[in-house]
Amino acid sequence: MATAKRDLLLETAERLFYAEGFHATGIDRIVQAAGVVRMTLYNHFRSKNALVAAVLARRQARFLAEVDAAIENAPPGRATWALVQAHGAWLATVSPHGCFLMKAAGEFAEHAPEIRDQALAAKRELGGRLADALARDGYPDDGDLAARLMLVLEGANSSVPLFGAEATLRHVRASIAALLATPDDDAPDHGAPETEAPDHTPHKEAP
């Protein structure tokens, strides 16, 4: 029961933080929406900042689990594309209104730098996954390509609320294809597949 209550609080807090903002969402709002009393929340989290940190960690773990599964199940030479597809599916279905991590980094930059640092560390985790996927696909390990791909994905995070998921992810795929193309005949052929992997992006733009 204790675990169920904790999970309920985390789910409720994540939903409200994403929709209404971290600072705008108070403890009373969270416990009311979760149908519990304040003491229940404080039995699991010593402070609101501790709750925020737990929410960020839980959401990041879910995201990385999807990315890792996509990479692990990717055909040979397609690990990077699998990561891109997983990121796009996450944006379209879970994060269509902007990046949760960057919202946290922005709101807590001055008041709780440890939360900002946690959010930025999570971003670096994705960057590490990108570098590993590129290495798995046989690309040179110079660091620049991973950084450029990361810039495209970060741009997608910001663009989805403005342009919608379908249009944003179409441009992301084109940009990634251009970055992964190589004029070197001896380099691995890892451009965009002629027939892309199934895309779980909705057929209409996200609100």
C-alpha positions as YAML, in Angstrom:
chain: A
units: angstrom
residues:
- id: 1
  name: MET
  ca: [0.00, 0.00, 0.00]
- id: 2
  name: ALA
  ca: [2.86, 2.37, 0.83]
- id: 3
  name: THR
  ca: [4.36, 1.82, -2.62]
- id: 4
  name: ALA
  ca: [0.97, 2.33, -4.26]
- id: 5
  name: LYS
  ca: [0.50, 5.66, -2.47]
- id: 6
  name: ARG
  ca: [3.99, 6.78, -3.40]
- id: 7
  name: ASP
  ca: [3.43, 5.88, -7.05]
- id: 8
  name: LEU
  ca: [0.10, 7.70, -7.02]
- id: 9
  name: LEU
  ca: [1.74, 10.83, -5.66]
- id: 10
  name: LEU
  ca: [4.52, 10.65, -8.25]
- id: 11
  name: GLU
  ca: [2.07, 10.16, -11.12]
- id: 12
  name: THR
  ca: [-0.15, 12.99, -9.93]
- id: 13
  name: ALA
  ca: [2.74, 15.37, -9.31]
- id: 14
  name: GLU
  ca: [4.29, 14.65, -12.71]
- id: 15
  name: ARG
  ca: [1.03, 15.33, -14.50]
- id: 16
  name: LEU
  ca: [0.40, 18.59, -12.62]
- id: 17
  name: PHE
  ca: [4.00, 19.81, -12.82]
- id: 18
  name: TYR
  ca: [4.00, 19.29, -16.58]
- id: 19
  name: ALA
  ca: [0.62, 20.92, -17.15]
- id: 20
  name: GLU
  ca: [0.77, 23.77, -14.64]
- id: 21
  name: GLY
  ca: [4.43, 24.31, -13.74]
- id: 22
  name: PHE
  ca: [6.55, 23.31, -10.77]
- id: 23
  name: HIS
  ca: [6.29, 26.46, -8.70]
- id: 24
  name: ALA
  ca: [2.65, 27.05, -9.62]
- id: 25
  name: THR
  ca: [1.70, 23.61, -8.32]
- id: 26
  name: GLY
  ca: [1.58, 23.55, -4.55]
- id: 27
  name: ILE
  ca: [1.50, 20.63, -2.14]
- id: 28
  name: ASP
  ca: [-2.19, 21.16, -1.43]
- id: 29
  name: ARG
  ca: [-2.97, 20.93, -5.14]
- id: 30
  name: ILE
  ca: [-1.09, 17.65, -5.42]
- id: 31
  name: VAL
  ca: [-2.57, 15.92, -2.38]
- id: 32
  name: GLN
  ca: [-6.09, 17.03, -3.32]
- id: 33
  name: ALA
  ca: [-5.70, 15.66, -6.84]
- id: 34
  name: ALA
  ca: [-4.21, 12.43, -5.49]
- id: 35
  name: GLY
  ca: [-6.94, 12.05, -2.87]
- id: 36
  name: VAL
  ca: [-4.55, 11.82, 0.08]
- id: 37
  name: VAL
  ca: [-3.65, 14.01, 3.05]
- id: 38
  name: ARG
  ca: [-0.52, 16.13, 3.38]
- id: 39
  name: MET
  ca: [0.98, 13.76, 5.95]
- id: 40
  name: THR
  ca: [0.89, 10.94, 3.41]
- id: 41
  name: LEU
  ca: [3.01, 13.00, 1.04]
- id: 42
  name: TYR
  ca: [5.49, 13.95, 3.73]
- id: 43
  name: ASN
  ca: [5.73, 10.32, 4.84]
- id: 44
  name: HIS
  ca: [7.24, 9.60, 1.42]
- id: 45
  name: PHE
  ca: [8.97, 12.88, 0.53]
- id: 46
  name: ARG
  ca: [10.61, 15.15, 3.07]
- id: 47
  name: SER
  ca: [9.92, 18.28, 0.98]
- id: 48
  name: LYS
  ca: [8.45, 19.47, -2.28]
- id: 49
  name: ASN
  ca: [11.92, 19.60, -3.80]
- id: 50
  name: ALA
  ca: [12.45, 15.96, -2.83]
- id: 51
  name: LEU
  ca: [9.19, 15.15, -4.61]
- id: 52
  name: VAL
  ca: [10.33, 17.05, -7.71]
- id: 53
  name: ALA
  ca: [13.65, 15.17, -7.72]
- id: 54
  name: ALA
  ca: [11.85, 11.83, -7.44]
- id: 55
  name: VAL
  ca: [9.47, 12.77, -10.26]
- id: 56
  name: LEU
  ca: [12.37, 13.71, -12.54]
- id: 57
  name: ALA
  ca: [14.22, 10.47, -11.76]
- id: 58
  name: ARG
  ca: [11.14, 8.32, -12.36]
- id: 59
  name: ARG
  ca: [10.28, 9.99, -15.66]
- id: 60
  name: GLN
  ca: [13.89, 9.80, -16.88]
- id: 61
  name: ALA
  ca: [14.05, 6.09, -16.02]
- id: 62
  name: ARG
  ca: [10.94, 5.45, -18.13]
- id: 63
  name: PHE
  ca: [12.36, 7.42, -21.04]
- id: 64
  name: LEU
  ca: [15.75, 5.71, -20.96]
- id: 65
  name: ALA
  ca: [14.09, 2.30, -20.71]
- id: 66
  name: GLU
  ca: [12.28, 3.00, -23.99]
- id: 67
  name: VAL
  ca: [15.43, 4.31, -25.65]
- id: 68
  name: ASP
  ca: [17.52, 1.37, -24.46]
- id: 69
  name: ALA
  ca: [14.92, -1.15, -25.61]
- id: 70
  name: ALA
  ca: [14.76, 0.48, -29.04]
- id: 71
  name: ILE
  ca: [18.55, 0.42, -29.42]
- id: 72
  name: GLU
  ca: [18.81, -3.17, -28.22]
- id: 73
  name: ASN
  ca: [16.17, -4.36, -30.70]
- id: 74
  name: ALA
  ca: [17.52, -2.33, -33.64]
- id: 75
  name: PRO
  ca: [18.78, -4.15, -36.74]
- id: 76
  name: PRO
  ca: [22.54, -3.98, -37.36]
- id: 77
  name: GLY
  ca: [23.60, -0.47, -38.30]
- id: 78
  name: ARG
  ca: [20.31, 1.13, -37.22]
- id: 79
  name: ALA
  ca: [20.88, 1.82, -33.51]
- id: 80
  name: THR
  ca: [21.05, 5.57, -34.04]
- id: 81
  name: TRP
  ca: [17.86, 5.61, -36.06]
- id: 82
  name: ALA
  ca: [16.16, 3.48, -33.40]
- id: 83
  name: LEU
  ca: [17.10, 6.06, -30.77]
- id: 84
  name: VAL
  ca: [15.75, 8.87, -32.94]
- id: 85
  name: GLN
  ca: [12.49, 7.00, -33.46]
- id: 86
  name: ALA
  ca: [12.14, 6.31, -29.73]
- id: 87
  name: HIS
  ca: [12.76, 9.96, -28.93]
- id: 88
  name: GLY
  ca: [10.15, 10.99, -31.49]
- id: 89
  name: ALA
  ca: [7.56, 8.57, -30.14]
- id: 90
  name: TRP
  ca: [8.16, 9.92, -26.62]
- id: 91
  name: LEU
  ca: [7.66, 13.51, -27.80]
- id: 92
  name: ALA
  ca: [4.47, 12.66, -29.64]
- id: 93
  name: THR
  ca: [2.86, 10.62, -26.88]
- id: 94
  name: VAL
  ca: [4.34, 11.75, -23.55]
- id: 95
  name: SER
  ca: [5.93, 15.17, -24.02]
- id: 96
  name: PRO
  ca: [4.05, 17.14, -26.71]
- id: 97
  name: HIS
  ca: [4.13, 20.44, -24.81]
- id: 98
  name: GLY
  ca: [7.86, 20.89, -24.35]
- id: 99
  name: CYS
  ca: [10.70, 19.26, -22.47]
- id: 100
  name: PHE
  ca: [9.93, 18.40, -18.85]
- id: 101
  name: LEU
  ca: [13.62, 18.45, -17.95]
- id: 102
  name: MET
  ca: [14.21, 21.91, -19.37]
- id: 103
  name: LYS
  ca: [11.12, 23.22, -17.61]
- id: 104
  name: ALA
  ca: [12.62, 21.97, -14.35]
- id: 105
  name: ALA
  ca: [16.08, 23.34, -15.16]
- id: 106
  name: GLY
  ca: [14.60, 26.75, -15.89]
- id: 107
  name: GLU
  ca: [12.34, 26.98, -12.85]
- id: 108
  name: PHE
  ca: [14.94, 25.77, -10.35]
- id: 109
  name: ALA
  ca: [18.09, 27.36, -11.78]
- id: 110
  name: GLU
  ca: [18.34, 29.90, -8.97]
- id: 111
  name: HIS
  ca: [16.21, 28.47, -6.16]
- id: 112
  name: ALA
  ca: [17.39, 24.84, -6.17]
- id: 113
  name: PRO
  ca: [20.47, 24.34, -8.36]
- id: 114
  name: GLU
  ca: [20.64, 20.67, -7.38]
- id: 115
  name: ILE
  ca: [17.40, 20.06, -9.29]
- id: 116
  name: ARG
  ca: [18.71, 22.00, -12.27]
- id: 117
  name: ASP
  ca: [21.86, 19.88, -12.14]
- id: 118
  name: GLN
  ca: [19.77, 16.71, -12.02]
- id: 119
  name: ALA
  ca: [17.86, 17.78, -15.12]
- id: 120
  name: LEU
  ca: [21.03, 18.65, -17.02]
- id: 121
  name: ALA
  ca: [22.65, 15.37, -15.98]
- id: 122
  name: ALA
  ca: [19.65, 13.57, -17.48]
- id: 123
  name: LYS
  ca: [20.27, 15.43, -20.74]
- id: 124
  name: ARG
  ca: [23.87, 14.23, -20.70]
- id: 125
  name: GLU
  ca: [22.60, 10.67, -20.28]
- id: 126
  name: LEU
  ca: [20.81, 10.95, -23.61]
- id: 127
  name: GLY
  ca: [23.95, 12.40, -25.15]
- id: 128
  name: GLY
  ca: [25.85, 9.36, -23.93]
- id: 129
  name: ARG
  ca: [23.25, 7.06, -25.45]
- id: 130
  name: LEU
  ca: [23.66, 8.88, -28.76]
- id: 131
  name: ALA
  ca: [27.43, 8.47, -28.71]
- id: 132
  name: ASP
  ca: [27.07, 4.77, -27.88]
- id: 133
  name: ALA
  ca: [24.53, 4.25, -30.69]
- id: 134
  name: LEU
  ca: [26.81, 5.95, -33.20]
- id: 135
  name: ALA
  ca: [29.73, 3.79, -32.11]
- id: 136
  name: ARG
  ca: [27.56, 0.70, -32.38]
- id: 137
  name: ASP
  ca: [26.69, 1.71, -35.95]
- id: 138
  name: GLY
  ca: [30.34, 2.21, -36.83]
- id: 139
  name: TYR
  ca: [30.58, 6.00, -37.04]
- id: 140
  name: PRO
  ca: [33.86, 7.72, -36.09]
- id: 141
  name: ASP
  ca: [34.03, 8.64, -32.42]
- id: 142
  name: ASP
  ca: [34.91, 12.34, -32.76]
- id: 143
  name: GLY
  ca: [32.17, 13.70, -30.49]
- id: 144
  name: ASP
  ca: [30.98, 16.29, -32.99]
- id: 145
  name: LEU
  ca: [28.38, 14.12, -34.70]
- id: 146
  name: ALA
  ca: [26.75, 13.15, -31.39]
- id: 147
  name: ALA
  ca: [26.65, 16.83, -30.40]
- id: 148
  name: ARG
  ca: [24.98, 17.79, -33.68]
- id: 149
  name: LEU
  ca: [22.40, 15.04, -33.38]
- id: 150
  name: MET
  ca: [21.71, 16.15, -29.81]
- id: 151
  name: LEU
  ca: [21.09, 19.69, -31.05]
- id: 152
  name: VAL
  ca: [18.51, 18.36, -33.52]
- id: 153
  name: LEU
  ca: [16.71, 16.38, -30.82]
- id: 154
  name: GLU
  ca: [16.76, 19.33, -28.45]
- id: 155
  name: GLY
  ca: [15.36, 21.50, -31.22]
- id: 156
  name: ALA
  ca: [12.55, 19.00, -31.62]
- id: 157
  name: ASN
  ca: [11.74, 19.29, -27.92]
- id: 158
  name: SER
  ca: [11.18, 23.01, -28.36]
- id: 159
  name: SER
  ca: [9.46, 22.80, -31.75]
- id: 160
  name: VAL
  ca: [6.78, 20.23, -31.00]
- id: 161
  name: PRO
  ca: [4.58, 22.66, -29.01]
- id: 162
  name: LEU
  ca: [4.87, 25.19, -31.83]
- id: 163
  name: PHE
  ca: [4.59, 23.09, -34.99]
- id: 164
  name: GLY
  ca: [3.03, 19.87, -33.71]
- id: 165
  name: ALA
  ca: [4.52, 16.40, -33.53]
- id: 166
  name: GLU
  ca: [3.95, 15.25, -37.10]
- id: 167
  name: ALA
  ca: [5.61, 18.23, -38.81]
- id: 168
  name: THR
  ca: [8.42, 18.47, -36.27]
- id: 169
  name: LEU
  ca: [9.36, 14.82, -36.47]
- id: 170
  name: ARG
  ca: [9.26, 14.84, -40.26]
- id: 171
  name: HIS
  ca: [11.87, 17.61, -40.26]
- id: 172
  name: VAL
  ca: [13.87, 15.86, -37.55]
- id: 173
  name: ARG
  ca: [14.16, 12.74, -39.70]
- id: 174
  name: ALA
  ca: [15.31, 14.80, -42.68]
- id: 175
  name: SER
  ca: [17.90, 16.62, -40.57]
- id: 176
  name: ILE
  ca: [19.20, 13.41, -39.02]
- id: 177
  name: ALA
  ca: [19.44, 11.79, -42.46]
- id: 178
  name: ALA
  ca: [21.56, 14.69, -43.70]
- id: 179
  name: LEU
  ca: [23.87, 14.49, -40.68]
- id: 180
  name: LEU
  ca: [24.32, 10.74, -40.99]
- id: 181
  name: ALA
  ca: [25.01, 10.83, -44.73]
- id: 182
  name: THR
  ca: [28.68, 10.44, -45.63]
- id: 183
  name: PRO
  ca: [30.53, 11.07, -48.90]
- id: 184
  name: ASP
  ca: [33.31, 8.66, -47.90]
- id: 185
  name: ASP
  ca: [32.99, 5.44, -49.91]
- id: 186
  name: ASP
  ca: [34.82, 3.55, -47.18]
- id: 187
  name: ALA
  ca: [32.52, 4.76, -44.40]
- id: 188
  name: PRO
  ca: [29.53, 2.67, -43.31]
- id: 189
  name: ASP
  ca: [26.29, 3.33, -45.20]
- id: 190
  name: HIS
  ca: [24.04, 4.46, -42.35]
- id: 191
  name: GLY
  ca: [21.84, 7.05, -44.00]
- id: 192
  name: ALA
  ca: [18.09, 7.05, -43.56]
- id: 193
  name: PRO
  ca: [16.63, 3.67, -44.47]
- id: 194
  name: GLU
  ca: [14.69, 3.56, -47.72]
- id: 195
  name: THR
  ca: [11.77, 2.20, -45.75]
- id: 196
  name: GLU
  ca: [11.82, 3.65, -42.27]
- id: 197
  name: ALA
  ca: [10.94, 1.67, -39.20]
- id: 198
  name: PRO
  ca: [7.29, 1.92, -38.15]
- id: 199
  name: ASP
  ca: [6.65, 5.40, -36.78]
- id: 200
  name: HIS
  ca: [4.26, 5.64, -33.85]
- id: 201
  name: THR
  ca: [3.74, 9.36, -34.34]
- id: 202
  name: PRO
  ca: [0.02, 10.23, -34.41]
- id: 203
  name: HIS
  ca: [-1.33, 11.13, -37.85]
- id: 204
  name: LYS
  ca: [-2.49, 14.51, -36.63]
- id: 205
  name: GLU
  ca: [-0.49, 17.21, -34.98]
- id: 206
  name: ALA
  ca: [-0.31, 17.20, -31.20]
- id: 207
  name: PRO
  ca: [-2.15, 20.04, -29.48]
...
